[in-house]
mmCIF file of C-alpha atoms in Angstrom:
data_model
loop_
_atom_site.group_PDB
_atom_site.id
_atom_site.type_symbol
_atom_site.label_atom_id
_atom_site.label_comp_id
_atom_site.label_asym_id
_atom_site.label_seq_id
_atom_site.Cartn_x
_atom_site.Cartn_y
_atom_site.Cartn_z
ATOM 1 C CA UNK A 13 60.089 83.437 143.040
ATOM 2 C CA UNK A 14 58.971 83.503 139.386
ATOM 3 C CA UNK A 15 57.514 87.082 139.915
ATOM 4 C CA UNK A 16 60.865 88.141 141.421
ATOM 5 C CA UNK A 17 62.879 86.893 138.227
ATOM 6 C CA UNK A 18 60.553 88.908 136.093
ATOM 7 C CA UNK A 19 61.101 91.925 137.945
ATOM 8 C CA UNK A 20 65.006 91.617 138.317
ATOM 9 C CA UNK A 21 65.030 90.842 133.879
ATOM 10 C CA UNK A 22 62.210 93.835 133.915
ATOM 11 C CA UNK A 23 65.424 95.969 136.170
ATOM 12 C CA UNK A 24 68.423 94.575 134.050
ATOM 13 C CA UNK A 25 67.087 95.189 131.322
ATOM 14 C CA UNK A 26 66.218 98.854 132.103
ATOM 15 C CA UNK A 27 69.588 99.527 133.236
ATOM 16 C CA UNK A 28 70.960 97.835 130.523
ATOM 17 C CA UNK A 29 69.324 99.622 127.797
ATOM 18 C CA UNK A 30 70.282 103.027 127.578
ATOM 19 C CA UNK A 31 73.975 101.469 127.629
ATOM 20 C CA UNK A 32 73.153 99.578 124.649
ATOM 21 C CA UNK A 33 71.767 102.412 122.567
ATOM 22 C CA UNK A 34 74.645 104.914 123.566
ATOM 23 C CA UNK A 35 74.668 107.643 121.246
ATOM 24 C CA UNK A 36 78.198 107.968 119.083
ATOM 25 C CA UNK A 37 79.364 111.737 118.011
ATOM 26 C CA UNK A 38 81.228 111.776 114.599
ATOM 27 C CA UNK A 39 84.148 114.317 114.111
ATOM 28 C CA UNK A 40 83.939 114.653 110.136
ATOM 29 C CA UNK A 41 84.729 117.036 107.221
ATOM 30 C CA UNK A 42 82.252 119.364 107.693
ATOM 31 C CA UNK A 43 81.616 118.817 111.499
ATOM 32 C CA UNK A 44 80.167 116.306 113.652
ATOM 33 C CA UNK A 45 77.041 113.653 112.884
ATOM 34 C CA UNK A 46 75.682 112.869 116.478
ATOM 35 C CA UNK A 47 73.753 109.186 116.008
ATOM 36 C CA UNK A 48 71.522 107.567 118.877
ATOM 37 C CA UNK A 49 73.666 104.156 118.463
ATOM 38 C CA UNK A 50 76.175 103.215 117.033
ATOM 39 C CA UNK A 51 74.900 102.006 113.249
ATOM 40 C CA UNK A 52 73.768 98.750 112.207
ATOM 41 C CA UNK A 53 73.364 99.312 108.430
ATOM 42 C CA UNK A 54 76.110 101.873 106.539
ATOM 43 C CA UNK A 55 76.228 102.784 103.309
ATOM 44 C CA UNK A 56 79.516 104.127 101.517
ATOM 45 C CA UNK A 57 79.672 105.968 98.710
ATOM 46 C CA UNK A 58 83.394 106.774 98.649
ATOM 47 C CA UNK A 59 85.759 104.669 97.273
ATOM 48 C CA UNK A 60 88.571 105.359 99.575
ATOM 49 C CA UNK A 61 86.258 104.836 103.157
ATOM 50 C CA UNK A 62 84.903 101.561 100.667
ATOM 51 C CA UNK A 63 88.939 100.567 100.317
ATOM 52 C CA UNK A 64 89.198 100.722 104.169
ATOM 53 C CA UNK A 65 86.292 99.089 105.268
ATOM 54 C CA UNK A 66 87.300 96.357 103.176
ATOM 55 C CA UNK A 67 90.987 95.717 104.465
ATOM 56 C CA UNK A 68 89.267 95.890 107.912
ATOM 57 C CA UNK A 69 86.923 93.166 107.061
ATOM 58 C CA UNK A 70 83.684 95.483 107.653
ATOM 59 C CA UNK A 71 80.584 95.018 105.461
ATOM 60 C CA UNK A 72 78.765 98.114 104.173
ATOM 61 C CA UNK A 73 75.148 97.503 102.988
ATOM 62 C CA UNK A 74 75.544 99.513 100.349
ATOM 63 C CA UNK A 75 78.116 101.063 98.291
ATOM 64 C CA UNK A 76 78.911 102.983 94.839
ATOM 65 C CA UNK A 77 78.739 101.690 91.522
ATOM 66 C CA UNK A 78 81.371 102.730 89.467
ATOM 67 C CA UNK A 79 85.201 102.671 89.537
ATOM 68 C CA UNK A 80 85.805 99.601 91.732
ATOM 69 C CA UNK A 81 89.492 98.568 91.183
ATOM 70 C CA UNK A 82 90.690 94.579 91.120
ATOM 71 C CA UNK A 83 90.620 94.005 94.759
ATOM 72 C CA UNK A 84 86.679 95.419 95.526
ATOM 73 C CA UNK A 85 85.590 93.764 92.475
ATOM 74 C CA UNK A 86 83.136 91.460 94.460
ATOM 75 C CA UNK A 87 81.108 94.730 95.483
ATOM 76 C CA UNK A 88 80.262 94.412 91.832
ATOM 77 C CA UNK A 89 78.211 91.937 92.172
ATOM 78 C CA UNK A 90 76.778 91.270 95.342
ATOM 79 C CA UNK A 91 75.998 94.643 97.349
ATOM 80 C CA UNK A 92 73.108 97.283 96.135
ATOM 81 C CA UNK A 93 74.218 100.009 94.295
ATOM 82 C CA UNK A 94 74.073 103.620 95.701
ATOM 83 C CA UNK A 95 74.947 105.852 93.134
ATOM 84 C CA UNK A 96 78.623 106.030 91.362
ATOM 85 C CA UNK A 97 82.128 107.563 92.344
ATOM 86 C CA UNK A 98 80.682 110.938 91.420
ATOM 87 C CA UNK A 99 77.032 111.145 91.672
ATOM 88 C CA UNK A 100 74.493 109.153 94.532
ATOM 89 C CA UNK A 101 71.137 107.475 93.530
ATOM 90 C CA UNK A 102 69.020 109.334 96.188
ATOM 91 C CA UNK A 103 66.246 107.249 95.398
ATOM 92 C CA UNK A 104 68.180 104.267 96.421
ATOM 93 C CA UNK A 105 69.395 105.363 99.094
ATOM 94 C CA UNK A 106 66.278 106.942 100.665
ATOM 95 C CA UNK A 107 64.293 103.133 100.169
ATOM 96 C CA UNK A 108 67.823 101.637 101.991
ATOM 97 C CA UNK A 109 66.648 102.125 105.523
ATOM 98 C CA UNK A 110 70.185 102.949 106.272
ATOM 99 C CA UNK A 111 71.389 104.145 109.246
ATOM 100 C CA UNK A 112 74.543 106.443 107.979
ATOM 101 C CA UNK A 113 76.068 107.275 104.992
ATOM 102 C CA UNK A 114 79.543 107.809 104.374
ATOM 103 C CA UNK A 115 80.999 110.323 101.929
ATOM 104 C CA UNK A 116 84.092 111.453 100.804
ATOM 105 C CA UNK A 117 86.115 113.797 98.711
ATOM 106 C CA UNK A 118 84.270 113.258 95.245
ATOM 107 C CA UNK A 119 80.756 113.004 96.760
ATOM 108 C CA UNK A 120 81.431 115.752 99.357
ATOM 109 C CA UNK A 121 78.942 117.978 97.680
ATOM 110 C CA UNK A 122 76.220 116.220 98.288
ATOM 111 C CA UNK A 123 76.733 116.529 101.826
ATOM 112 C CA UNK A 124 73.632 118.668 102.980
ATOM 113 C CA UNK A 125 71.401 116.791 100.380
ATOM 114 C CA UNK A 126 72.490 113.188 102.010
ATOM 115 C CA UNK A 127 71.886 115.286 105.994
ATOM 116 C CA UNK A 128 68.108 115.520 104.973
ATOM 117 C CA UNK A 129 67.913 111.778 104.026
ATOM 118 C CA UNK A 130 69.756 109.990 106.856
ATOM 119 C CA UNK A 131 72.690 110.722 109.145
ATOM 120 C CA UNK A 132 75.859 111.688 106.841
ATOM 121 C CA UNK A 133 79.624 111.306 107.476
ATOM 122 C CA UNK A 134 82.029 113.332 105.118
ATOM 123 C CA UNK A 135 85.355 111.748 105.194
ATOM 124 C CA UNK A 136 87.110 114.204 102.492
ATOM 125 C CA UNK A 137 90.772 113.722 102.405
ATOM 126 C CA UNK A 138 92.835 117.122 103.581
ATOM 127 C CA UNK A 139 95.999 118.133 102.557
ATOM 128 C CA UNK A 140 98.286 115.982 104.568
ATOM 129 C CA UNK A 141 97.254 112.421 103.056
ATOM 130 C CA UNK A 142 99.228 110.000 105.091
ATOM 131 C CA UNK A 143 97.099 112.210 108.290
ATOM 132 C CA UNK A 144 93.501 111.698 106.501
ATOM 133 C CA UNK A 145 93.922 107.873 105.725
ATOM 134 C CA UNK A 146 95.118 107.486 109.279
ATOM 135 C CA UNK A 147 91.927 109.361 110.667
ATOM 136 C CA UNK A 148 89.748 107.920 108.399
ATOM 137 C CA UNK A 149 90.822 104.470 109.153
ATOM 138 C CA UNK A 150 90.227 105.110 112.733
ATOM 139 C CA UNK A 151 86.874 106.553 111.842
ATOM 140 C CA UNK A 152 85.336 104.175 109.604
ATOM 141 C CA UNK A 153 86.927 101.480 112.303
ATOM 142 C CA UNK A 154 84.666 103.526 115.034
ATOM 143 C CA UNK A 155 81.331 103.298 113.027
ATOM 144 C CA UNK A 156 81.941 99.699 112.164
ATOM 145 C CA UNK A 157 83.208 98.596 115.435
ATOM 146 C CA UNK A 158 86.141 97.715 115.419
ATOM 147 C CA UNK A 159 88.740 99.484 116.616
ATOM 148 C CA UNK A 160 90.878 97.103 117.859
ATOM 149 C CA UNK A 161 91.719 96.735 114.185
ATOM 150 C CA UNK A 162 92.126 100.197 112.775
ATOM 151 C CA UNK A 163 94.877 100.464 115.409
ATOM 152 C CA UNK A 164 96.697 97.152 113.755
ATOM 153 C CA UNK A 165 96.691 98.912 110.226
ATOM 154 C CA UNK A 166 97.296 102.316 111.491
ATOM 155 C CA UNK A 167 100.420 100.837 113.266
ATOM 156 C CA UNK A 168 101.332 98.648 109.869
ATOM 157 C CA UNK A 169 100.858 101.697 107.815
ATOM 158 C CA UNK A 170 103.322 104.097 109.886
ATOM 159 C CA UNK A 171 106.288 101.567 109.952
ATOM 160 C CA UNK A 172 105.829 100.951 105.715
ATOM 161 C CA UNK A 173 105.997 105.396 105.710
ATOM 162 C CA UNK A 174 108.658 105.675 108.643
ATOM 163 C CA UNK A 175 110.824 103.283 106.543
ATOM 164 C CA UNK A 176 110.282 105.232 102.970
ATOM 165 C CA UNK A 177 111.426 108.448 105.211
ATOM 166 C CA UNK A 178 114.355 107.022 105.616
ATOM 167 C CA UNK A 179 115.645 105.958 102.550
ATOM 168 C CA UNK A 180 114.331 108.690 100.019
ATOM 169 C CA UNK A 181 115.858 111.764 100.611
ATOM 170 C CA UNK A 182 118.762 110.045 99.635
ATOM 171 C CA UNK A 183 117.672 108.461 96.460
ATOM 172 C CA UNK A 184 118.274 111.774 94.454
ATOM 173 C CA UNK A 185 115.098 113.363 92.842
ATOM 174 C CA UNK A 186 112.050 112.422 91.124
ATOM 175 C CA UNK A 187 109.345 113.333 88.133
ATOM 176 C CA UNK A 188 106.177 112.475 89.024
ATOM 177 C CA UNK A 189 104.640 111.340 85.424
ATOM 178 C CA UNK A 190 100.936 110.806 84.225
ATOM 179 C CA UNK A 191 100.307 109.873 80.772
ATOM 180 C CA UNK A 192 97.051 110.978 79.201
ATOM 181 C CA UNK A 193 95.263 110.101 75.741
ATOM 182 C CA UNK A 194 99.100 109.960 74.838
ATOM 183 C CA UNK A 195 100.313 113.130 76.382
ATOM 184 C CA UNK A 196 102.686 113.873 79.193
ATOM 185 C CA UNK A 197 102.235 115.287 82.278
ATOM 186 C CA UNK A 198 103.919 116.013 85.665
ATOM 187 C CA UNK A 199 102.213 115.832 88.828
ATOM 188 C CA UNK A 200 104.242 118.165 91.397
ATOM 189 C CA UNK A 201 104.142 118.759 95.272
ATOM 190 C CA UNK A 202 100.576 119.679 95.537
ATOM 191 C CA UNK A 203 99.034 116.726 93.560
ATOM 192 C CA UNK A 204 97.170 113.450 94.661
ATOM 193 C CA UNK A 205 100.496 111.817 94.993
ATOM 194 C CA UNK A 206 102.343 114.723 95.955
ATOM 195 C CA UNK A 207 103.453 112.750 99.064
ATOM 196 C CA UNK A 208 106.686 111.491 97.408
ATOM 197 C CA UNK A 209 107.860 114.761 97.673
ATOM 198 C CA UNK A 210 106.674 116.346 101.186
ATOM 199 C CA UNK A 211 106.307 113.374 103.122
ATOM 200 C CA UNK A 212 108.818 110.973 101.666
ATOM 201 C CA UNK A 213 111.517 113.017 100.960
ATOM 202 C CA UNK A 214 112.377 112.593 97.133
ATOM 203 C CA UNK A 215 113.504 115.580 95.496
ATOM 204 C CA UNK A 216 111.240 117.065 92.781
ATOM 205 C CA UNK A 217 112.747 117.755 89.510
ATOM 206 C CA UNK A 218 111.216 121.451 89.708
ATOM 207 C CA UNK A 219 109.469 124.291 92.089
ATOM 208 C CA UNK A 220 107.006 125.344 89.639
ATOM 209 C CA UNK A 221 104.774 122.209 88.619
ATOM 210 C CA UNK A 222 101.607 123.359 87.990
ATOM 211 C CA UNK A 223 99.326 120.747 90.043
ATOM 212 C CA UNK A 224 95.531 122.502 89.071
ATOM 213 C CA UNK A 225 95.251 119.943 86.390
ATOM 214 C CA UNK A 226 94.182 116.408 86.389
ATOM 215 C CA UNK A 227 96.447 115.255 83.657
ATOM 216 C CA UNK A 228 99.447 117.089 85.381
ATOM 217 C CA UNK A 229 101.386 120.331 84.053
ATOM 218 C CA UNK A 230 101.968 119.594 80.318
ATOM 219 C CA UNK A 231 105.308 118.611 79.703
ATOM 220 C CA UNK A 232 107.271 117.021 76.908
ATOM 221 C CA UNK A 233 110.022 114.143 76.505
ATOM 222 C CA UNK A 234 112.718 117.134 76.128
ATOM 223 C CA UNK A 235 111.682 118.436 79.363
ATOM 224 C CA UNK A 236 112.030 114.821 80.907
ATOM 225 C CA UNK A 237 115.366 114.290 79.081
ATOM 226 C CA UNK A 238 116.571 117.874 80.065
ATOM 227 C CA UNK A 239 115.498 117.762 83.816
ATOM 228 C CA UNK A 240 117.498 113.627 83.682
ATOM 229 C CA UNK A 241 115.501 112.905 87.171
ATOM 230 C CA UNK A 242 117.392 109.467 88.948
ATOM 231 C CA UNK A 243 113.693 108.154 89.031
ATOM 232 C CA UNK A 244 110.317 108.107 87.199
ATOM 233 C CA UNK A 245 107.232 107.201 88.762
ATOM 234 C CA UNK A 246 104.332 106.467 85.634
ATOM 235 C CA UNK A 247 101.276 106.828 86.515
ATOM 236 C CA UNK A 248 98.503 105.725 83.484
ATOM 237 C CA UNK A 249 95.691 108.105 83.522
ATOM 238 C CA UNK A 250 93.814 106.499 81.177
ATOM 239 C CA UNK A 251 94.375 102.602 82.979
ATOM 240 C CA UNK A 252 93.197 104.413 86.200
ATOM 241 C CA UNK A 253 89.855 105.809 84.635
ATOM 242 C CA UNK A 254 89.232 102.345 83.151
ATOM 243 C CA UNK A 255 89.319 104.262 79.105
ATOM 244 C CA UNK A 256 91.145 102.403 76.760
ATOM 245 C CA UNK A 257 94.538 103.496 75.006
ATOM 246 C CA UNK A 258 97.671 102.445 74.055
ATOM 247 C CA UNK A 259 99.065 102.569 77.133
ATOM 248 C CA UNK A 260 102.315 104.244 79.140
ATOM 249 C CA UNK A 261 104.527 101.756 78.397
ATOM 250 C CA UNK A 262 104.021 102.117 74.540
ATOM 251 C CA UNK A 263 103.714 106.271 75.117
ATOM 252 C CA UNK A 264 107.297 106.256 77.064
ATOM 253 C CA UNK A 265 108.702 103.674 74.622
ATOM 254 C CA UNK A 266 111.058 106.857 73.126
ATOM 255 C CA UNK A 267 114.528 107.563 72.188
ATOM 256 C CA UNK A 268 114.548 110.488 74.399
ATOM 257 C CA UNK A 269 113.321 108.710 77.281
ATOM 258 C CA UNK A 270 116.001 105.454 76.579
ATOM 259 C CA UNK A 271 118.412 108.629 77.016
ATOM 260 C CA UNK A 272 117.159 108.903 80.653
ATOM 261 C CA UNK A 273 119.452 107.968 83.375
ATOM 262 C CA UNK A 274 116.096 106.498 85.120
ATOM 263 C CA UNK A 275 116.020 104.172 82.452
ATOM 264 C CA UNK A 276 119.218 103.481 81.637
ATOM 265 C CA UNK A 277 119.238 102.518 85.543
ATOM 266 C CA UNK A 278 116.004 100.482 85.445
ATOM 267 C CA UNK A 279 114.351 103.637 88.035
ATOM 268 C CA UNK A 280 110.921 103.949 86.069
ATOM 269 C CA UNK A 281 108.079 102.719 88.445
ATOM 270 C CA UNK A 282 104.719 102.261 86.830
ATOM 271 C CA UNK A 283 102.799 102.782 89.587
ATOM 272 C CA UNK A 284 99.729 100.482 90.489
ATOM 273 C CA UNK A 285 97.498 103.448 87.827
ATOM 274 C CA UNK A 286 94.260 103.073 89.760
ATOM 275 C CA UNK A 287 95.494 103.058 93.718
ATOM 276 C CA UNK A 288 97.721 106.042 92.153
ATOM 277 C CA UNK A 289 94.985 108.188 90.629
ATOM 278 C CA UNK A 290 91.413 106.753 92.071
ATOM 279 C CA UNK A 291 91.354 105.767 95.292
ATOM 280 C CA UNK A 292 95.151 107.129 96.348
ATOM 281 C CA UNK A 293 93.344 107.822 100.169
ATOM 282 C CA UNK A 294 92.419 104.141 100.760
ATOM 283 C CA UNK A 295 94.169 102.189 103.125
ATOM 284 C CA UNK A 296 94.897 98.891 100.262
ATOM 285 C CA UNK A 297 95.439 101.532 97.637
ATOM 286 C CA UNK A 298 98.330 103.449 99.634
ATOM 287 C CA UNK A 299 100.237 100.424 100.604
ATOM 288 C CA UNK A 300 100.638 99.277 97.064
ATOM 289 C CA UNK A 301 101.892 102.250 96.142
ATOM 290 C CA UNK A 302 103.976 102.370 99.072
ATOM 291 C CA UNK A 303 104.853 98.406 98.720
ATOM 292 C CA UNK A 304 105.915 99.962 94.993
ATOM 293 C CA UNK A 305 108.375 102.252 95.842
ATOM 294 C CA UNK A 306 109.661 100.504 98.540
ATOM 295 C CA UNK A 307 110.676 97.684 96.281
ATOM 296 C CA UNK A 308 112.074 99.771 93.538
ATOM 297 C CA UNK A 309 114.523 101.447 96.375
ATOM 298 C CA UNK A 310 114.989 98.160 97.862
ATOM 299 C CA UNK A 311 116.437 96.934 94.576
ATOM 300 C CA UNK A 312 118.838 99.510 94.122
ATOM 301 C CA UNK A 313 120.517 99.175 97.905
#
């Protein structure tokens, strides 16, 4: 009897294996990362794919250095350090024993490098944002297992952007302002936020913004008082990058500005600066900027 219970464990266990170590194929940014299980031990070096494995309650191994905003401030402290928003620590991460690494828009370059250390995931945000978070969340809730819950915040996202569609194309248009080092700016259609105007519906004060810079098209306070938008979203380039400065509110505090129908109405939003300019493609950073706007229009119904 006791020889026939080894062999039936000896059987299950056979048959049982190869289910266990099931490979997982990995639709990415620059193609597909085929693994021979799903991973036990992930690093992430993108702070957007960081963001959502955090509101998922996942638990990288490992994660970047640099640029961590209020609410991932306890990977500060207490998780190794792979490198920062911009540049990895190969040497850390090849002594990691990692199973996959996950990159993203600002560390997409060191794609092929990171292939020749361990299995590598680009998660690189595309043109339609509200599309790459949803993906991504999906994705990062695939290579941490669990699924179940990526579906929950996929769902809770889409009703939060299905109910901004709805009450923005009415709300008349919108300027789109970064303050840098104490000059103006104006992020248009094609910017990191550029959302507001494709995918929510707010008007943009003008076709031509010029979005190649990261401190927006220069404008001026004439230009803001001359294009009169019926809202101002702020956000502070200089909060967002963690350099120090006067500030937006002290930059904007201008008689041509107090001229502004959006102030006179109470319609300037100073958006949340580091969800609005560092890690705009995470899933916590979107909603408060979502959560943002829908509260300023929710004040004005």
């Amino acid at each position: 009897m006791f020889v026939k219970l080894i062999a039936w464990a000896a059987t299950a266990l056979t048959l049982a294996g190869p289910a266990l170590a099931e490979p997982m194929t990995i639709a990415h940014s620059q193609g597909e990362t085929v693994l021979p299980a799903p991973p036990s031990k992930v690093l992430v070096l993108d702070i957007n794919a960081l963001d959502i494995a955090h509101a998922m309650g996942a638990e990288p191994a490992g994660v970047l250095g640099s640029n961590l905003p209020d609410y991932l401030q306890e990977y500060a402290a207490d998780r190794p350090k792979m490198g920062t928003i911009f540049e990895p620590d190969y040497e850390s991460i090849a002594a990691s024993g990692a199973d996959l690494m996950i990159v993203g828009t600002r560390t997409a370059p060191a794609y092929a490098e990171m292939s020749r250390i361990l299995p590598t995931v680009d998660l690189s945000l595309g043109d339609d944002l509200f599309a790459s978070v949803r993906e991504n969340v999906e994705t990062v809730g695939r290579i941490f297992g669990k699924p179940a819950k990526a579906t929950e915040m996929v769902a809770a996202l889409d009703a939060k952007i299905a109910h901004l569609k709805d009450l923005a194309p009415g709300a008349g248009t919108a300027l789109i302002l970064v303050t840098n080092g104490g000059k103006l700016g104006a992020y248009g259609p094609k910017s990191r936020v550029g959302w507001v105007h494709t995918q929510l519906g707010f008007a943009t004060v003008a076709p031509d913004i010029d979005d190649r810079f990261h401190g927006g098209d220069v404008i001026s306070f004439e230009y803001i008082l001359e294009r009169d938008p019926d809202w101002i979203f702020v956000i502070d380039r200089d909060a967002g990058v963690g350099e120090a400065g006067a500030g937006a509110r002290a930059a904007l505090d201008n008689p041509l500005m107090a001229r502004t129908q959006a102030v006179r109405n109470g319609h300037v939003v100073h958006l949340d600066p580091h969800a609005a300019y560092i890690a705009f493609g995470g899933y916590t950073a979107l909603n408060r900027l979502l959560d943002q706007l829908t509260k300023a229009l929710a004040a004005t119904s």
